[in-house]
Short mmCIF file of C-alpha atoms in Angstrom, two decimals:
data_model
loop_
_atom_site.label_atom_id
_atom_site.label_comp_id
_atom_site.label_asym_id
_atom_site.label_seq_id
_atom_site.Cartn_x
_atom_site.Cartn_y
_atom_site.Cartn_z
CA MET A 1 48.35 -70.77 -29.77
CA SER A 2 45.42 -71.60 -32.11
CA LYS A 3 42.97 -69.19 -33.41
CA LYS A 4 39.85 -69.18 -32.07
CA PRO A 5 36.94 -70.15 -34.29
CA THR A 6 34.55 -67.82 -35.52
CA ARG A 7 31.36 -68.13 -34.25
CA LEU A 8 27.99 -67.45 -35.78
CA GLU A 9 27.62 -63.82 -33.19
CA ASP A 10 31.41 -62.94 -34.17
CA LEU A 11 30.15 -63.36 -38.14
CA ALA A 12 26.39 -61.36 -37.53
CA GLN A 13 28.53 -58.64 -35.86
CA ARG A 14 30.86 -57.85 -38.71
CA ALA A 15 27.96 -58.28 -40.80
CA GLY A 16 26.64 -55.51 -39.21
CA VAL A 17 23.24 -57.75 -39.28
CA SER A 18 21.13 -59.90 -36.13
CA VAL A 19 22.72 -62.95 -35.39
CA SER A 20 18.75 -64.34 -36.28
CA THR A 21 19.66 -62.92 -39.98
CA ALA A 22 22.60 -64.17 -40.34
CA SER A 23 21.14 -67.65 -39.64
CA ARG A 24 18.43 -67.08 -42.12
CA ALA A 25 21.22 -66.49 -44.86
CA LEU A 26 23.35 -68.87 -44.45
CA ASN A 27 20.33 -71.57 -45.04
CA ASP A 28 19.18 -69.58 -48.12
CA SER A 29 15.88 -68.33 -46.57
CA PRO A 30 13.62 -66.17 -48.82
CA SER A 31 13.01 -63.48 -45.88
CA VAL A 32 16.83 -62.35 -46.90
CA ASN A 33 17.49 -60.29 -49.45
CA MET A 34 20.25 -61.84 -52.32
CA ARG A 35 23.09 -58.58 -51.38
CA THR A 36 23.02 -59.21 -47.55
CA LYS A 37 23.31 -63.23 -48.19
CA GLN A 38 25.98 -62.75 -50.91
CA ALA A 39 27.49 -60.47 -48.27
CA ILE A 40 27.24 -62.87 -45.06
CA TRP A 41 28.18 -65.73 -47.67
CA LYS A 42 31.28 -64.24 -48.74
CA LEU A 43 32.39 -62.90 -45.28
CA ALA A 44 31.56 -66.09 -43.92
CA ARG A 45 34.56 -67.48 -46.30
CA GLU A 46 37.02 -65.20 -45.46
CA LEU A 47 36.71 -66.16 -41.87
CA ASP A 48 36.88 -69.62 -42.18
CA TYR A 49 32.82 -69.84 -40.47
CA PRO A 50 32.17 -73.60 -40.88
CA PHE A 51 28.64 -72.72 -42.11
CA ARG A 52 28.44 -76.00 -44.09
CA ARG A 53 26.70 -77.39 -40.94
CA HIS A 54 23.54 -74.91 -41.22
CA MET A 55 22.81 -76.41 -44.72
CA PRO A 56 20.02 -78.84 -45.11
CA ALA A 57 21.61 -82.41 -44.26
CA GLY A 58 21.52 -84.42 -47.64
CA PRO A 59 21.73 -88.12 -47.85
CA ILE A 60 25.44 -88.82 -47.02
CA GLY A 61 27.33 -85.70 -45.63
CA ALA A 62 29.56 -84.91 -48.93
CA LYS A 63 32.73 -83.23 -48.04
CA ALA A 64 32.43 -80.88 -50.28
CA THR A 65 30.04 -79.61 -53.20
CA ILE A 66 31.18 -78.80 -56.43
CA SER A 67 29.02 -76.58 -58.91
CA ILE A 68 28.88 -76.64 -62.52
CA VAL A 69 27.79 -73.86 -64.85
CA VAL A 70 27.70 -73.90 -68.41
CA PRO A 71 28.17 -70.56 -70.24
CA ARG A 72 26.07 -69.15 -73.28
CA PRO A 73 26.89 -69.10 -76.04
CA GLN A 74 29.88 -71.17 -76.72
CA GLY A 75 31.44 -73.14 -79.17
CA ARG A 76 29.23 -76.35 -78.13
CA ASP A 77 25.67 -76.32 -77.84
CA THR A 78 24.47 -75.19 -74.39
CA ARG A 79 21.95 -78.08 -74.82
CA LEU A 80 22.99 -80.68 -71.36
CA SER A 81 22.20 -83.16 -74.35
CA ASP A 82 25.61 -82.64 -75.97
CA PRO A 83 27.40 -85.69 -75.30
CA PHE A 84 30.47 -83.99 -74.61
CA PHE A 85 28.74 -82.34 -71.77
CA PHE A 86 27.57 -86.05 -70.19
CA GLU A 87 31.55 -87.16 -70.87
CA LEU A 88 32.99 -84.27 -68.85
CA LEU A 89 30.19 -84.63 -66.19
CA THR A 90 31.28 -88.30 -65.91
CA GLY A 91 34.76 -87.22 -65.51
CA VAL A 92 34.35 -84.97 -63.24
CA GLY A 93 31.42 -86.86 -61.23
CA ASP A 94 33.84 -90.40 -60.67
CA ALA A 95 36.29 -87.88 -59.64
CA ALA A 96 34.21 -86.40 -57.22
CA ARG A 97 32.94 -89.30 -55.95
CA GLU A 98 36.79 -90.28 -55.11
CA ARG A 99 36.97 -87.34 -52.79
CA GLU A 100 33.10 -88.05 -51.12
CA CYS A 101 32.04 -84.61 -52.83
CA ASP A 102 28.01 -84.05 -54.56
CA VAL A 103 28.75 -82.08 -57.78
CA HIS A 104 25.54 -79.73 -58.25
CA ILE A 105 24.81 -78.98 -61.87
CA SER A 106 23.08 -75.16 -62.01
CA HIS A 107 20.59 -74.22 -64.38
CA VAL A 108 22.36 -70.39 -64.65
CA ALA A 109 24.03 -70.18 -68.35
CA PRO A 110 26.30 -66.80 -67.46
CA ALA A 111 26.79 -64.41 -71.07
CA SER A 112 28.15 -61.50 -69.20
CA TYR A 113 30.89 -60.84 -66.26
CA ASP A 114 27.53 -59.71 -63.99
CA ASP A 115 26.51 -63.46 -64.88
CA LEU A 116 29.83 -65.23 -63.59
CA HIS A 117 29.67 -62.85 -61.06
CA MET A 118 26.37 -63.73 -59.89
CA ALA A 119 27.21 -67.34 -60.61
CA MET A 120 30.11 -67.05 -57.92
CA THR A 121 28.01 -65.39 -55.31
CA THR A 122 24.89 -66.79 -54.80
CA HIS A 123 26.06 -70.46 -54.11
CA ARG A 124 27.67 -72.30 -51.21
CA ALA A 125 29.63 -74.80 -53.21
CA GLU A 126 33.42 -74.76 -53.00
CA GLY A 127 34.33 -74.48 -56.16
CA VAL A 128 32.72 -73.98 -59.34
CA ILE A 129 33.43 -75.53 -62.73
CA PHE A 130 32.96 -73.32 -65.69
CA VAL A 131 32.63 -75.60 -68.87
CA GLY A 132 33.79 -73.27 -72.03
CA GLN A 133 34.76 -69.90 -72.32
CA SER A 134 32.58 -68.55 -74.88
CA ASN A 135 33.61 -65.45 -75.51
CA LEU A 136 33.87 -64.19 -71.94
CA HIS A 137 38.05 -64.75 -72.06
CA GLY A 138 37.78 -61.01 -70.61
CA ALA A 139 35.33 -61.45 -68.01
CA PHE A 140 36.70 -64.41 -66.25
CA ASN A 141 40.08 -62.39 -66.55
CA ARG A 142 38.20 -60.01 -64.36
CA LEU A 143 36.62 -62.48 -62.78
CA ALA A 144 40.03 -64.04 -60.82
CA GLU A 145 40.84 -60.23 -59.81
CA THR A 146 38.45 -61.38 -56.66
CA GLU A 147 37.85 -64.78 -57.14
CA LYS A 148 39.85 -67.98 -56.59
CA ARG A 149 37.26 -70.71 -56.24
CA PHE A 150 37.04 -71.25 -60.52
CA VAL A 151 38.50 -73.15 -63.36
CA VAL A 152 37.19 -73.24 -66.58
CA TRP A 153 37.05 -76.50 -68.87
CA GLY A 154 38.70 -75.05 -72.06
CA ALA A 155 41.62 -73.43 -73.87
CA GLU A 156 44.73 -71.61 -72.57
CA LEU A 157 44.58 -67.82 -74.40
CA PRO A 158 46.89 -64.69 -74.70
CA GLU A 159 47.14 -62.90 -71.40
CA GLN A 160 45.04 -65.18 -69.40
CA ARG A 161 44.91 -64.51 -65.45
CA TYR A 162 42.43 -67.49 -64.52
CA CYS A 163 42.79 -71.24 -64.48
CA SER A 164 41.47 -73.56 -67.42
CA VAL A 165 42.23 -77.36 -68.35
CA GLY A 166 41.55 -78.70 -71.50
CA SER A 167 43.17 -80.95 -74.37
CA ASP A 168 46.16 -79.67 -76.31
CA ASN A 169 43.99 -78.81 -79.18
CA VAL A 170 46.53 -77.83 -81.05
CA THR A 171 48.24 -81.23 -81.18
CA GLY A 172 44.62 -82.59 -81.80
CA GLY A 173 44.07 -80.89 -84.84
CA ARG A 174 47.61 -81.66 -86.47
CA ARG A 175 47.20 -84.99 -85.32
CA ALA A 176 43.56 -85.54 -86.97
CA THR A 177 44.91 -84.15 -90.16
CA GLN A 178 48.03 -85.63 -90.22
CA HIS A 179 46.44 -89.31 -90.26
CA LEU A 180 44.26 -87.83 -93.53
CA ILE A 181 46.94 -87.30 -95.02
CA ARG A 182 49.21 -90.16 -94.58
CA LEU A 183 46.28 -91.75 -96.41
CA GLY A 184 46.86 -90.18 -99.32
CA ARG A 185 43.83 -87.31 -98.37
CA GLU A 186 44.50 -83.82 -99.94
CA LYS A 187 41.18 -82.30 -99.88
CA ILE A 188 40.74 -82.09 -96.55
CA VAL A 189 37.52 -80.36 -95.09
CA PHE A 190 37.33 -78.65 -91.39
CA LEU A 191 34.10 -78.69 -89.92
CA GLY A 192 33.27 -76.50 -87.33
CA GLN A 193 32.29 -72.90 -86.23
CA SER A 194 36.01 -71.63 -85.62
CA GLU A 195 34.82 -68.67 -83.14
CA ALA A 196 35.09 -70.75 -80.20
CA PRO A 197 38.52 -70.81 -78.51
CA GLU A 198 38.98 -74.78 -78.52
CA VAL A 199 37.38 -74.81 -82.08
CA MET A 200 39.59 -72.06 -83.28
CA GLN A 201 42.86 -73.75 -81.86
CA ARG A 202 41.87 -77.12 -83.33
CA PHE A 203 41.83 -75.54 -86.48
CA ARG A 204 44.84 -73.87 -86.23
CA GLY A 205 46.59 -77.50 -86.02
CA TYR A 206 44.32 -78.58 -89.32
CA ARG A 207 46.34 -75.24 -90.74
CA ASP A 208 49.71 -76.62 -89.54
CA ALA A 209 49.66 -80.05 -90.60
CA LEU A 210 48.10 -78.99 -94.61
CA LEU A 211 51.00 -76.52 -94.71
CA SER A 212 53.44 -78.82 -93.22
CA ALA A 213 52.40 -81.39 -96.05
CA GLY A 214 52.89 -78.91 -98.86
CA LEU A 215 49.20 -78.36 -99.40
CA GLN A 216 46.80 -75.60 -100.13
CA ALA A 217 44.60 -74.51 -97.47
CA ASP A 218 41.23 -74.22 -99.36
CA ASP A 219 38.60 -71.68 -97.47
CA ASP A 220 36.10 -73.43 -99.90
CA LEU A 221 37.04 -76.62 -97.23
CA VAL A 222 36.72 -74.75 -93.72
CA ILE A 223 32.86 -75.17 -93.34
CA PRO A 224 31.13 -73.24 -90.76
CA SER A 225 28.73 -75.47 -88.58
CA HIS A 226 26.76 -75.33 -85.02
CA PHE A 227 27.55 -77.96 -82.64
CA ASP A 228 24.67 -80.28 -83.74
CA ILE A 229 23.93 -83.18 -85.84
CA GLU A 230 21.24 -80.95 -88.28
CA SER A 231 23.46 -78.80 -88.51
CA ALA A 232 26.75 -80.75 -89.73
CA GLU A 233 24.67 -82.48 -91.88
CA ALA A 234 23.35 -79.94 -93.99
CA SER A 235 26.69 -78.19 -93.85
CA VAL A 236 27.95 -80.88 -95.67
CA GLU A 237 24.99 -81.71 -97.63
CA ALA A 238 25.28 -78.02 -99.33
CA LEU A 239 28.96 -78.96 -99.75
CA ILE A 240 28.57 -81.93 -101.82
CA LYS A 241 25.43 -80.27 -103.69
CA ASN A 242 27.63 -77.23 -104.74
CA GLY A 243 30.09 -80.01 -106.28
CA VAL A 244 33.27 -78.62 -103.89
CA PRO A 245 35.49 -81.52 -104.08
CA PHE A 246 36.90 -83.15 -101.29
CA ASP A 247 38.15 -86.68 -99.41
CA GLY A 248 38.22 -86.01 -95.97
CA ILE A 249 37.14 -84.53 -93.43
CA VAL A 250 38.51 -83.48 -90.03
CA ALA A 251 35.07 -82.49 -87.82
CA ALA A 252 35.62 -80.28 -84.49
CA SER A 253 33.91 -82.58 -82.68
CA ASP A 254 32.24 -85.99 -82.72
CA VAL A 255 28.45 -84.40 -82.91
CA LEU A 256 29.84 -83.05 -86.14
CA ALA A 257 31.26 -85.66 -87.64
CA PHE A 258 28.26 -88.26 -86.68
CA GLY A 259 26.37 -84.67 -88.63
CA ALA A 260 29.03 -85.55 -91.28
CA LEU A 261 28.61 -88.91 -91.93
CA ARG A 262 24.91 -89.17 -92.24
CA ALA A 263 24.89 -86.54 -94.85
CA LEU A 264 27.83 -88.40 -96.77
CA GLN A 265 26.11 -91.73 -96.34
CA LEU A 266 22.56 -90.47 -97.91
CA ALA A 267 24.18 -88.84 -100.82
CA GLY A 268 25.70 -92.32 -101.20
CA VAL A 269 29.32 -91.13 -101.10
CA SER A 270 31.06 -94.21 -99.65
CA VAL A 271 33.03 -93.60 -96.55
CA PRO A 272 36.04 -94.93 -96.03
CA GLY A 273 36.26 -95.53 -99.45
CA ASP A 274 35.46 -91.51 -100.85
CA VAL A 275 35.99 -89.83 -97.78
CA SER A 276 37.72 -90.39 -94.49
CA VAL A 277 35.83 -88.96 -91.40
CA VAL A 278 37.65 -88.35 -88.44
CA GLY A 279 36.03 -86.61 -85.37
CA TYR A 280 36.94 -85.24 -81.39
CA ASP A 281 35.96 -86.06 -78.31
CA ASN A 282 36.01 -89.76 -78.45
CA VAL A 283 32.26 -89.89 -76.83
CA SER A 284 31.02 -93.45 -76.21
CA PHE A 285 28.75 -93.05 -79.11
CA ALA A 286 32.03 -93.20 -81.49
CA ARG A 287 32.58 -96.51 -81.69
CA TYR A 288 29.25 -97.82 -82.69
CA ALA A 289 28.67 -95.40 -85.35
CA HIS A 290 28.67 -96.59 -88.88
CA PRO A 291 31.12 -96.92 -89.57
CA ALA A 292 32.85 -96.89 -86.07
CA LEU A 293 34.18 -93.19 -85.95
CA THR A 294 37.90 -92.38 -86.20
CA THR A 295 38.41 -89.83 -83.62
CA VAL A 296 40.62 -87.50 -81.32
CA ASP A 297 40.25 -88.97 -77.29
CA GLN A 298 40.78 -86.41 -74.40
CA ASP A 299 41.12 -88.38 -71.10
CA MET A 300 37.87 -87.04 -69.17
CA VAL A 301 38.97 -88.83 -65.85
CA ALA A 302 41.92 -87.51 -65.74
CA ALA A 303 40.74 -84.03 -66.36
CA GLY A 304 38.18 -84.36 -63.47
CA ARG A 305 40.92 -85.29 -61.29
CA LEU A 306 42.96 -82.62 -62.21
CA MET A 307 39.89 -79.61 -62.07
CA LEU A 308 39.03 -81.29 -58.90
CA SER A 309 42.33 -81.48 -57.32
CA LYS A 310 42.70 -77.51 -58.30
CA LEU A 311 39.15 -76.30 -56.67
CA LEU A 312 40.49 -79.06 -53.52
CA ASP A 313 44.28 -78.77 -52.68
CA PHE A 314 45.71 -76.21 -54.26
CA ARG A 315 46.46 -72.87 -52.64
CA GLY A 316 48.24 -69.68 -53.87
CA PRO A 317 49.78 -69.27 -57.80
CA GLN A 318 49.72 -73.22 -58.60
CA ALA A 319 46.11 -72.82 -58.27
CA ARG A 320 46.00 -70.53 -60.85
CA ARG A 321 48.16 -72.47 -63.20
CA SER A 322 46.70 -73.66 -66.42
CA GLU A 323 47.12 -77.62 -67.57
CA ARG A 324 46.96 -79.00 -70.89
CA LEU A 325 46.33 -82.63 -71.74
CA ALA A 326 47.57 -84.99 -73.66
CA THR A 327 45.64 -86.47 -76.62
CA ASP A 328 45.20 -89.40 -78.31
CA LEU A 329 44.34 -90.88 -82.02
CA ILE A 330 41.84 -93.64 -81.60
CA ILE A 331 41.79 -94.91 -85.14
CA ARG A 332 38.79 -96.40 -85.95
CA GLU A 333 36.68 -97.77 -89.48
CA SER A 334 35.68 -93.95 -90.95
CA CYS A 335 39.47 -93.49 -92.12
CA GLY A 336 39.99 -96.71 -93.52
CA GLY A 337 43.38 -97.33 -91.85
#
């Protein structure tokens, strides 16, 4: 016998409110307080109530809506002008278009568990993609105890109880460094803020490659930098002015690599004659840099499809399983071989 569908009257009764209040809450009316809305939206999901029909009609009637939320602070700059964000958004957007879904970019920038919880309970999207873990690993673990409708773009970390999708950062960092070593580079800089989970793993790959090649891991060559061109340029400029010898740079992102290239060129340092540079991300601008940037590619199309599938298709333990995407080293002019 088929299950009797939940009516608006049933939902209102379970929530302990009037039918009109339940209806206004489903329509996100400002006349209903936020706590009541959250309770009714949660109950509607639990009872499989088709509340999407109460939502304002969009231009094409999407089959689902996915919300993208960018935590703060994180290894990457939270500004949406970061080229990597566009690459990720394109991957998710293309996957959503294939699935006839809408994508919503939230203005919310969570910095705590309460912020994450609010981001999950004050919307009516079918799922949420959080871009980056920042320092919220523990908060995401706590959120996973009650919420299953989210996936995080980021690293896979010890004792993780939530689903994350991201590239194999350790292998990516190792391959970038090994390439410079094969070119005969021995004093290789790591450029990036290694406190960020993804960058920390790229740094581990960098150190592994140096140690495997019998090269010393020199703390003077580990250069912190925020994820913007100006910060990277200033960091490399200071390295040159201080007379620290180096012949290669592994940058934790393409944006950092762009800043490094600018600093080297302004100082009259030949790239790749004197210094070879490798980035990470393979953003669209990388091939148009001067010289064109060697970089580690992350497959954003595959990432978008996988994250959408995690949110829309899977149920049970499989939905919680984190997955790593393979990386590929794209060799261009900035390495000279």
